[in-house]
């Protein structure tokens, strides 16, 4: 059997350590599928039901493992469908390789069926973007694509015309210039050194040692630096704020953390940002600058791996380019231990009150079911090394505040893109990567409905993922955002009949339970977690539970009131829920 160019592609992927490709076949990639078939002992092909899910799976795989995620789609519409998941990888800075098909080279430019020049379409999303025009380019371009994805923490894209896919692997029809041939040894990506310059570390230490009210803000770039973050926090007596992608940097019961930041964050974190005189940003490029200190009110030190992003988000006194772990290790010997613990103690007291308030909202006696209670049950019953994936929407608020990082737990969501529908594909990819760990997708009804066919994918691949649907029969986050603008809600609640996603789960051959009473939440979740296979619990939660910010501003309260005065259609139910929340906090 003659060796085809697609085999050279798959063989090189395998040599890079790629063991899984997520995708959906089509006539634009039949040659690549044959390459995968011939090398199925080295690279596993995971058949999905929608290309968007394949791209999300590649992004989720990369987020959880640190290794490149790979997705495959056919020409035209198949490649177009990849874009949302690829932008998730781009904006959250994880390495992903997208491989797509293209029409035969002889018909390009003629308006042939499904002729979409994906290399042009992907120009914004991809750091490396190339159409293969000669089999001799393989495997060198595979090497360049993967190295670029790793180096720039983003997306690489290769598109292969149909005729090249099945051409002889050693074909070189032009033979004008000798093609670049990579060495026969296994390819390797050389990680750039993460040690900062000594003068930068000394500069940072000088600013931090003079801080009277220091604060540390950590993100996903510090996920591998837990011990170093704790050591610096202890030395400086500094509270630590966590971005949502960086939620797993520190345990949520750590005496040093004030929890999250922004609309989904805590009141102590918001007040800390208002009070701090020196902010130390580690492994984060937190985009919502309105939640950071006002310009001129605090000095800023930033440890950032990317020279482009260092100092780009907020006026920064000391931008340092380094790996978070290596940078903090170099910094520690230069820091002066703080004798006065009053600053840290103040925020520890505030966090104790905040945690008490959050526990009070986890009330099993509420009807309809409080979403805070539903996620608290998952939090209580999940293992200490569980991975939770989360969609965007109100569920991100509940997960931020009621999913507790302890032990080796992890947490992933679409951070900067904030896309819906990523939670289920993430869970599938991460269960492939970690077959022995508990992986839970915490999703909303809106996001789950978008890619719900992938639950069938989990069943077909015998992946024991668990899915918890926070079902408020609405687009809950948009509902509250409309009201915060001062407008009554419009077009955000789904009409009858309400979805029963548990029926879909059972029809796929998985476990499915529908829950509408709080007393049934814990038994259903426990049974799902113990089920030997894919399981789904569809929980009907209170659609009128507002995801209130940690600290409500005057403008937010004013707009909320204006929405009521203008005819908010569910104002009585919302007012009742707010009243119950307030009573619950006071009664704790």
mmCIF file of N, CA and C in Angstrom, residues 353-413:
data_model
loop_
_atom_site.group_PDB
_atom_site.id
_atom_site.type_symbol
_atom_site.label_atom_id
_atom_site.label_comp_id
_atom_site.label_asym_id
_atom_site.label_seq_id
_atom_site.Cartn_x
_atom_site.Cartn_y
_atom_site.Cartn_z
ATOM 1 N N UNK A 353 -16.934 36.543 56.924
ATOM 2 C CA UNK A 353 -18.317 37.002 56.786
ATOM 3 C C UNK A 353 -18.870 36.642 55.396
ATOM 4 N N UNK A 354 -18.067 36.827 54.359
ATOM 5 C CA UNK A 354 -18.507 36.509 53.007
ATOM 6 C C UNK A 354 -18.832 35.022 52.881
ATOM 7 N N UNK A 355 -17.952 34.168 53.390
ATOM 8 C CA UNK A 355 -18.190 32.726 53.298
ATOM 9 C C UNK A 355 -19.466 32.344 54.050
ATOM 10 N N UNK A 356 -19.694 32.999 55.169
ATOM 11 C CA UNK A 356 -20.916 32.739 55.930
ATOM 12 C C UNK A 356 -22.144 33.148 55.125
ATOM 13 N N UNK A 357 -22.066 34.290 54.450
ATOM 14 C CA UNK A 357 -23.176 34.745 53.614
ATOM 15 C C UNK A 357 -23.453 33.761 52.484
ATOM 16 N N UNK A 358 -22.393 33.255 51.854
ATOM 17 C CA UNK A 358 -22.569 32.318 50.751
ATOM 18 C C UNK A 358 -23.191 31.010 51.247
ATOM 19 N N UNK A 359 -22.770 30.537 52.409
ATOM 20 C CA UNK A 359 -23.358 29.308 52.961
ATOM 21 C C UNK A 359 -24.836 29.497 53.267
ATOM 22 N N UNK A 360 -25.199 30.689 53.687
ATOM 23 C CA UNK A 360 -26.598 30.934 54.034
ATOM 24 C C UNK A 360 -27.506 30.847 52.811
ATOM 25 N N UNK A 361 -26.946 31.124 51.623
ATOM 26 C CA UNK A 361 -27.735 31.060 50.390
ATOM 27 C C UNK A 361 -27.870 29.638 49.856
ATOM 28 N N UNK A 362 -27.081 28.726 50.401
ATOM 29 C CA UNK A 362 -27.148 27.310 50.007
ATOM 30 C C UNK A 362 -28.259 26.632 50.813
ATOM 31 N N UNK A 363 -29.451 27.129 50.652
ATOM 32 C CA UNK A 363 -30.578 26.757 51.513
ATOM 33 C C UNK A 363 -31.420 25.666 50.854
ATOM 34 N N UNK A 364 -31.511 24.488 51.464
ATOM 35 C CA UNK A 364 -32.307 23.401 50.867
ATOM 36 C C UNK A 364 -33.808 23.570 51.041
ATOM 37 N N UNK A 365 -34.235 24.598 51.776
ATOM 38 C CA UNK A 365 -35.664 24.763 52.060
ATOM 39 C C UNK A 365 -36.363 25.705 51.089
ATOM 40 N N UNK A 366 -35.614 26.245 50.128
ATOM 41 C CA UNK A 366 -36.211 27.192 49.190
ATOM 42 C C UNK A 366 -36.975 26.466 48.086
ATOM 43 N N UNK A 367 -38.074 27.064 47.637
ATOM 44 C CA UNK A 367 -38.864 26.532 46.537
ATOM 45 C C UNK A 367 -39.302 27.720 45.672
ATOM 46 N N UNK A 368 -38.891 27.802 44.412
ATOM 47 C CA UNK A 368 -38.103 26.842 43.633
ATOM 48 C C UNK A 368 -36.683 26.660 44.179
ATOM 49 N N UNK A 369 -35.984 25.659 43.658
ATOM 50 C CA UNK A 369 -34.654 25.322 44.138
ATOM 51 C C UNK A 369 -33.699 26.492 43.921
ATOM 52 N N UNK A 370 -32.972 26.849 44.974
ATOM 53 C CA UNK A 370 -31.960 27.893 44.845
ATOM 54 C C UNK A 370 -30.772 27.330 44.069
ATOM 55 N N UNK A 371 -30.315 28.001 43.013
ATOM 56 C CA UNK A 371 -29.167 27.475 42.264
ATOM 57 C C UNK A 371 -27.916 27.337 43.131
ATOM 58 N N UNK A 372 -27.801 28.199 44.144
ATOM 59 C CA UNK A 372 -26.653 28.090 45.050
ATOM 60 C C UNK A 372 -26.669 26.754 45.787
ATOM 61 N N UNK A 373 -27.879 26.273 46.121
ATOM 62 C CA UNK A 373 -27.968 24.986 46.798
ATOM 63 C C UNK A 373 -27.591 23.849 45.860
ATOM 64 N N UNK A 374 -28.042 23.900 44.623
ATOM 65 C CA UNK A 374 -27.757 22.824 43.669
ATOM 66 C C UNK A 374 -26.259 22.650 43.470
ATOM 67 N N UNK A 375 -25.525 23.738 43.263
ATOM 68 C CA UNK A 375 -24.084 23.595 43.050
ATOM 69 C C UNK A 375 -23.383 23.244 44.351
ATOM 70 N N UNK A 376 -23.919 23.654 45.493
ATOM 71 C CA UNK A 376 -23.291 23.281 46.767
ATOM 72 C C UNK A 376 -23.367 21.780 47.003
ATOM 73 N N UNK A 377 -24.431 21.143 46.525
ATOM 74 C CA UNK A 377 -24.547 19.685 46.639
ATOM 75 C C UNK A 377 -23.466 19.012 45.791
ATOM 76 N N UNK A 378 -23.280 19.500 44.583
ATOM 77 C CA UNK A 378 -22.219 18.968 43.729
ATOM 78 C C UNK A 378 -20.868 19.154 44.407
ATOM 79 N N UNK A 379 -20.660 20.322 44.988
ATOM 80 C CA UNK A 379 -19.408 20.624 45.679
ATOM 81 C C UNK A 379 -19.166 19.655 46.840
ATOM 82 N N UNK A 380 -20.196 19.369 47.603
ATOM 83 C CA UNK A 380 -20.062 18.468 48.753
ATOM 84 C C UNK A 380 -19.761 17.030 48.335
ATOM 85 N N UNK A 381 -20.378 16.570 47.245
ATOM 86 C CA UNK A 381 -20.315 15.153 46.890
ATOM 87 C C UNK A 381 -19.173 14.812 45.934
ATOM 88 N N UNK A 382 -18.620 15.783 45.251
ATOM 89 C CA UNK A 382 -17.552 15.513 44.284
ATOM 90 C C UNK A 382 -16.255 15.157 45.007
ATOM 91 N N UNK A 383 -15.385 14.444 44.304
ATOM 92 C CA UNK A 383 -14.105 14.036 44.880
ATOM 93 C C UNK A 383 -13.160 15.230 45.006
ATOM 94 N N UNK A 384 -12.098 15.042 45.776
ATOM 95 C CA UNK A 384 -11.139 16.124 45.993
ATOM 96 C C UNK A 384 -10.188 16.322 44.828
ATOM 97 N N UNK A 385 -10.261 15.465 43.803
ATOM 98 C CA UNK A 385 -9.465 15.702 42.600
ATOM 99 C C UNK A 385 -10.361 15.869 41.376
ATOM 100 N N UNK A 386 -11.619 16.230 41.615
ATOM 101 C CA UNK A 386 -12.568 16.387 40.514
ATOM 102 C C UNK A 386 -12.202 17.591 39.651
ATOM 103 N N UNK A 387 -12.526 17.471 38.369
ATOM 104 C CA UNK A 387 -12.406 18.583 37.425
ATOM 105 C C UNK A 387 -13.814 19.084 37.122
ATOM 106 N N UNK A 388 -14.048 20.373 37.305
ATOM 107 C CA UNK A 388 -15.337 20.969 36.962
ATOM 108 C C UNK A 388 -15.156 21.862 35.749
ATOM 109 N N UNK A 389 -15.940 21.604 34.703
ATOM 110 C CA UNK A 389 -15.993 22.515 33.561
ATOM 111 C C UNK A 389 -17.291 23.299 33.647
ATOM 112 N N UNK A 390 -17.260 24.532 33.150
ATOM 113 C CA UNK A 390 -18.404 25.417 33.367
ATOM 114 C C UNK A 390 -18.688 26.219 32.111
ATOM 115 N N UNK A 391 -19.971 26.359 31.789
ATOM 116 C CA UNK A 391 -20.397 27.238 30.707
ATOM 117 C C UNK A 391 -20.394 28.695 31.185
ATOM 118 N N UNK A 392 -20.669 29.597 30.257
ATOM 119 C CA UNK A 392 -20.824 31.007 30.604
ATOM 120 C C UNK A 392 -22.278 31.290 30.971
ATOM 121 N N UNK A 393 -22.483 32.323 31.774
ATOM 122 C CA UNK A 393 -23.826 32.689 32.214
ATOM 123 C C UNK A 393 -23.890 32.759 33.724
ATOM 124 N N UNK A 394 -25.120 32.721 34.265
ATOM 125 C CA UNK A 394 -25.261 32.783 35.724
ATOM 126 C C UNK A 394 -24.548 31.624 36.405
ATOM 127 N N UNK A 395 -24.452 30.494 35.711
ATOM 128 C CA UNK A 395 -23.765 29.347 36.310
ATOM 129 C C UNK A 395 -22.323 29.663 36.655
ATOM 130 N N UNK A 396 -21.679 30.557 35.896
ATOM 131 C CA UNK A 396 -20.311 30.929 36.225
ATOM 132 C C UNK A 396 -20.263 31.636 37.574
ATOM 133 N N UNK A 397 -21.301 32.420 37.888
ATOM 134 C CA UNK A 397 -21.366 33.064 39.206
ATOM 135 C C UNK A 397 -21.509 32.027 40.303
ATOM 136 N N UNK A 398 -22.435 31.081 40.100
ATOM 137 C CA UNK A 398 -22.644 30.078 41.151
ATOM 138 C C UNK A 398 -21.400 29.208 41.328
ATOM 139 N N UNK A 399 -20.738 28.854 40.237
ATOM 140 C CA UNK A 399 -19.523 28.036 40.337
ATOM 141 C C UNK A 399 -18.399 28.819 41.010
ATOM 142 N N UNK A 400 -18.266 30.101 40.667
ATOM 143 C CA UNK A 400 -17.211 30.919 41.257
ATOM 144 C C UNK A 400 -17.359 30.981 42.776
ATOM 145 N N UNK A 401 -18.593 31.002 43.249
ATOM 146 C CA UNK A 401 -18.818 31.236 44.681
ATOM 147 C C UNK A 401 -19.118 29.979 45.482
ATOM 148 N N UNK A 402 -19.497 28.894 44.799
ATOM 149 C CA UNK A 402 -19.947 27.719 45.558
ATOM 150 C C UNK A 402 -19.251 26.426 45.136
ATOM 151 N N UNK A 403 -18.371 26.458 44.160
ATOM 152 C CA UNK A 403 -17.514 25.314 43.852
ATOM 153 C C UNK A 403 -16.179 25.567 44.538
ATOM 154 N N UNK A 404 -15.845 24.738 45.490
ATOM 155 C CA UNK A 404 -14.704 24.968 46.354
ATOM 156 C C UNK A 404 -13.464 24.252 45.825
ATOM 157 N N UNK A 405 -12.409 25.020 45.612
ATOM 158 C CA UNK A 405 -11.125 24.414 45.260
ATOM 159 C C UNK A 405 -10.501 23.853 46.528
ATOM 160 N N UNK A 406 -10.339 22.542 46.550
ATOM 161 C CA UNK A 406 -9.640 21.874 47.650
ATOM 162 C C UNK A 406 -8.908 20.664 47.069
ATOM 163 N N UNK A 407 -7.832 20.256 47.724
ATOM 164 C CA UNK A 407 -7.064 19.135 47.214
ATOM 165 C C UNK A 407 -6.529 19.433 45.822
ATOM 166 N N UNK A 408 -6.747 18.491 44.904
ATOM 167 C CA UNK A 408 -6.243 18.624 43.536
ATOM 168 C C UNK A 408 -7.338 19.029 42.560
ATOM 169 N N UNK A 409 -8.404 19.624 43.047
ATOM 170 C CA UNK A 409 -9.494 20.027 42.166
ATOM 171 C C UNK A 409 -9.050 21.061 41.136
ATOM 172 N N UNK A 410 -9.736 21.017 39.989
ATOM 173 C CA UNK A 410 -9.459 21.977 38.926
ATOM 174 C C UNK A 410 -10.776 22.562 38.423
ATOM 175 N N UNK A 411 -10.638 23.672 37.696
ATOM 176 C CA UNK A 411 -11.815 24.409 37.234
ATOM 177 C C UNK A 411 -11.495 25.069 35.904
ATOM 178 N N UNK A 412 -12.362 24.864 34.903
ATOM 179 C CA UNK A 412 -12.112 25.422 33.582
ATOM 180 C C UNK A 412 -13.393 25.995 32.984
ATOM 181 N N UNK A 413 -13.245 27.118 32.297
ATOM 182 C CA UNK A 413 -14.351 27.732 31.572
ATOM 183 C C UNK A 413 -13.786 28.535 30.416
#
